[in-house]
Amino acid sequence: MDGVPCLRVACCQAQQFRMYLQSRGMLDQSFSLVKQPDGTVLLPVSPSCASQLDLQSLRNTLTPVVCDFTWSQVASPQSKKEKGRKPGNKLERTIQELLEYRGERWMEEMRSDLPRSFQRHGDLVLLGDSCFTLPIWDKIGDQLWSAVTKELRVKRLAKMSRISRDDRFRSPVVTMLLGDNSWVKHVDNGISYEFDVTRCMFSAGNISEKLRVAGFDCSGETVVDLYAGIGYFTLPYLVHAKASHVHACEWNPDAVAALQKNLEVNGVSERCTIHQGDSRQVQLCNIADRVNLGLIPSSEEGWPVACRLLKKTTGGVLHIHQNVTSPLPNAAAGDAAPQNVSAKNADREVWRAWASDTANRITSLFMDLTGASWEINIQHIEHVKSYAPHVHHVVLDLGCRPS
């Protein structure tokens, strides 16, 4: 992630929102609240809970002056004094007690092998692949997993190993540690997503882009989602952006099963048509007001299809996702702070260069496909998240219309 996930609220309502988040275990107390120059306050949200923020419900319940989601670069860790007021790591203490009960010794290397973050999906917690790797944990077995689920206040526990490269669907490799049923329900901004964690991916890091899509006004529009998955963007377009109809393309049969269920659960199945199979072969043309190309690291193979899908007479908008790599910073630079600012500016320059090149290539594609020139303009570049080293997930909004 790029920065700390935060809820931005008016200063006069910061205490009210802080108590709301804290009462639900969503406030990240390892960071301090940050006052902004515009009179707002950033409330740090626990990464595992960020995707569960229901902004619409918050706005309806607390009638805020300001209430939106952002990623902060300025949220600062709490001081040692502030941290000293917090209770110790309960999970660590619980595991230490379990080891003692079993006659095993606690070793310092175990501390770094405990989970630092995880995904919470209803009553199931999905651990990452970097925790519980030591042989001692296998020796303890179910007693350990029972202790972890009890401490995290869930009933089921699973652990991800990696994304499979053995199939073309990018299926997750997930092991159920406790519990048999691997179907989960995850609520994002008032939208219910149900899926099998052992069969389908769920990217909590895309929450900022899903919230942005939810804020679009797509009334009367036809949208094509070329890489629909379980409905990450299809559902925000239908539920919040109020698209008239969405054509959802997806080739993973497990994701299609989840997508069908999610459309029904959210009451929007009548406004969506699913096209199962390779989106490059989709038999649609001249139908869309906007096309969502939410595939990373690159959606380039879908660009010709997206151009063909836009309405020939009025055009529309392409939302193109891409992982863009920025150059490494100059390690010999002197002052760290100017270097940091310079690196951010350099990142943005790289994004703009990629966006300009993409716009030119889309212009050429329309000429090849239609034999006519189209006006292509860069409407917006959205930074979604970052990966190390210097790889950034960005979304380019391209306005396209015939000249």
Short mmCIF file of C-alpha atoms in Angstrom, two decimals, residues 221-369:
data_model
loop_
_atom_site.label_atom_id
_atom_site.label_comp_id
_atom_site.label_asym_id
_atom_site.label_seq_id
_atom_site.Cartn_x
_atom_site.Cartn_y
_atom_site.Cartn_z
CA GLU A 221 -25.00 4.25 -19.35
CA THR A 222 -23.98 0.83 -20.59
CA VAL A 223 -20.72 -0.35 -19.07
CA VAL A 224 -18.50 -3.26 -20.08
CA ASP A 225 -16.25 -4.74 -17.39
CA LEU A 226 -13.67 -6.74 -19.34
CA TYR A 227 -12.16 -8.48 -16.29
CA ALA A 228 -15.07 -8.81 -13.87
CA GLY A 229 -13.80 -11.42 -11.41
CA ILE A 230 -16.34 -11.84 -8.60
CA GLY A 231 -17.69 -8.35 -9.30
CA TYR A 232 -15.04 -6.04 -7.79
CA PHE A 233 -16.00 -3.18 -10.10
CA THR A 234 -19.13 -4.59 -11.74
CA LEU A 235 -21.06 -4.27 -8.47
CA PRO A 236 -20.04 -0.65 -7.63
CA TYR A 237 -21.06 0.34 -11.17
CA LEU A 238 -24.48 -1.24 -10.65
CA VAL A 239 -25.19 -0.59 -6.96
CA HIS A 240 -23.78 2.91 -6.43
CA ALA A 241 -22.97 4.42 -9.86
CA LYS A 242 -26.41 3.29 -11.09
CA ALA A 243 -25.29 2.06 -14.52
CA SER A 244 -28.25 1.12 -16.70
CA HIS A 245 -26.60 -2.17 -17.68
CA VAL A 246 -23.22 -3.84 -17.21
CA HIS A 247 -21.76 -6.54 -19.44
CA ALA A 248 -19.38 -8.52 -17.22
CA CYS A 249 -16.69 -10.62 -18.92
CA GLU A 250 -14.92 -13.34 -16.93
CA TRP A 251 -13.25 -16.62 -17.88
CA ASN A 252 -12.68 -18.24 -14.46
CA PRO A 253 -15.71 -20.52 -13.81
CA ASP A 254 -15.27 -20.24 -10.02
CA ALA A 255 -15.31 -16.43 -10.26
CA VAL A 256 -18.34 -16.57 -12.54
CA ALA A 257 -20.22 -18.68 -9.96
CA ALA A 258 -19.41 -16.12 -7.27
CA LEU A 259 -20.32 -13.23 -9.57
CA GLN A 260 -23.73 -14.74 -10.31
CA LYS A 261 -24.38 -15.15 -6.60
CA ASN A 262 -23.21 -11.60 -5.80
CA LEU A 263 -25.45 -10.07 -8.45
CA GLU A 264 -28.44 -11.83 -6.90
CA VAL A 265 -27.48 -11.03 -3.29
CA ASN A 266 -27.16 -7.33 -4.15
CA GLY A 267 -30.40 -7.28 -6.16
CA VAL A 268 -28.87 -6.19 -9.49
CA SER A 269 -28.84 -9.40 -11.55
CA GLU A 270 -31.47 -8.09 -13.98
CA ARG A 271 -29.15 -5.25 -15.02
CA CYS A 272 -26.11 -7.42 -15.75
CA THR A 273 -25.21 -9.86 -18.50
CA ILE A 274 -22.32 -12.25 -17.85
CA HIS A 275 -20.11 -13.29 -20.76
CA GLN A 276 -18.11 -16.32 -19.67
CA GLY A 277 -14.90 -16.93 -21.58
CA ASP A 278 -11.89 -15.07 -22.94
CA SER A 279 -12.77 -11.35 -23.02
CA ARG A 280 -10.64 -10.97 -26.16
CA GLN A 281 -13.23 -13.11 -27.95
CA VAL A 282 -16.35 -11.38 -26.63
CA GLN A 283 -18.97 -10.94 -29.34
CA LEU A 284 -19.97 -7.36 -28.56
CA CYS A 285 -19.44 -4.18 -30.54
CA ASN A 286 -20.58 -0.53 -30.56
CA ILE A 287 -22.41 -0.90 -27.24
CA ALA A 288 -20.55 0.78 -24.37
CA ASP A 289 -20.45 4.26 -22.86
CA ARG A 290 -17.46 3.20 -20.79
CA VAL A 291 -15.19 0.17 -20.52
CA ASN A 292 -13.41 -0.94 -17.37
CA LEU A 293 -10.07 -2.69 -17.96
CA GLY A 294 -9.20 -3.72 -14.40
CA LEU A 295 -6.39 -6.17 -15.08
CA ILE A 296 -2.84 -5.84 -13.75
CA PRO A 297 0.04 -5.87 -14.39
CA SER A 298 -1.36 -4.86 -17.80
CA SER A 299 -4.66 -4.83 -19.65
CA GLU A 300 -2.99 -4.07 -22.98
CA GLU A 301 -4.31 -7.19 -24.70
CA GLY A 302 -7.82 -5.88 -24.09
CA TRP A 303 -7.29 -2.43 -25.62
CA PRO A 304 -8.42 -3.35 -29.18
CA VAL A 305 -11.56 -5.01 -27.77
CA ALA A 306 -12.30 -1.97 -25.57
CA CYS A 307 -12.02 0.39 -28.55
CA ARG A 308 -14.38 -1.81 -30.54
CA LEU A 309 -16.88 -1.81 -27.67
CA LEU A 310 -17.29 1.97 -27.38
CA LYS A 311 -20.24 3.50 -29.22
CA LYS A 312 -19.14 4.63 -32.68
CA THR A 313 -21.24 7.79 -32.76
CA THR A 314 -20.67 9.16 -29.25
CA GLY A 315 -17.59 7.36 -27.93
CA GLY A 316 -17.08 7.09 -24.19
CA VAL A 317 -14.51 6.51 -21.46
CA LEU A 318 -11.83 3.84 -21.06
CA HIS A 319 -10.60 3.10 -17.52
CA ILE A 320 -7.21 1.47 -18.12
CA HIS A 321 -5.38 -0.22 -15.22
CA GLN A 322 -1.62 -0.71 -15.36
CA ASN A 323 1.37 -1.38 -13.13
CA VAL A 324 3.84 1.41 -13.96
CA THR A 325 7.45 1.16 -12.83
CA SER A 326 9.28 4.30 -11.73
CA PRO A 327 13.07 4.71 -11.82
CA LEU A 328 15.01 3.98 -8.64
CA PRO A 329 15.90 7.10 -6.63
CA ASN A 330 19.44 8.42 -6.63
CA ALA A 331 20.99 6.87 -3.53
CA ALA A 332 23.76 9.46 -3.56
CA ALA A 333 21.32 12.36 -3.13
CA GLY A 334 21.99 14.45 -0.04
CA ASP A 335 18.96 15.57 1.94
CA ALA A 336 16.41 12.78 2.53
CA ALA A 337 13.32 15.01 2.56
CA PRO A 338 13.94 16.74 -0.82
CA GLN A 339 14.87 13.33 -2.21
CA ASN A 340 11.49 11.98 -1.08
CA VAL A 341 9.65 14.89 -2.70
CA SER A 342 11.73 14.49 -5.85
CA ALA A 343 10.94 10.77 -5.98
CA LYS A 344 7.19 11.48 -5.79
CA ASN A 345 7.45 14.03 -8.57
CA ALA A 346 9.48 11.56 -10.62
CA ASP A 347 6.77 8.93 -10.11
CA ARG A 348 4.09 11.30 -11.36
CA GLU A 349 6.19 12.22 -14.39
CA VAL A 350 6.50 8.54 -15.26
CA TRP A 351 2.72 8.07 -14.89
CA ARG A 352 2.07 11.07 -17.14
CA ALA A 353 4.53 9.78 -19.74
CA TRP A 354 2.86 6.35 -19.71
CA ALA A 355 -0.58 7.98 -19.96
CA SER A 356 0.51 10.10 -22.93
CA ASP A 357 1.99 7.09 -24.72
CA THR A 358 -1.17 5.06 -24.03
CA ALA A 359 -3.38 7.86 -25.37
CA ASN A 360 -1.33 7.92 -28.60
CA ARG A 361 -1.60 4.17 -28.98
CA ILE A 362 -5.35 4.23 -28.39
CA THR A 363 -5.61 6.96 -31.07
CA SER A 364 -3.83 4.65 -33.52
CA LEU A 365 -6.07 1.74 -32.56
CA PHE A 366 -9.22 3.72 -33.34
CA MET A 367 -7.77 4.74 -36.70
CA ASP A 368 -7.00 1.09 -37.51
CA LEU A 369 -10.42 -0.12 -36.34
#
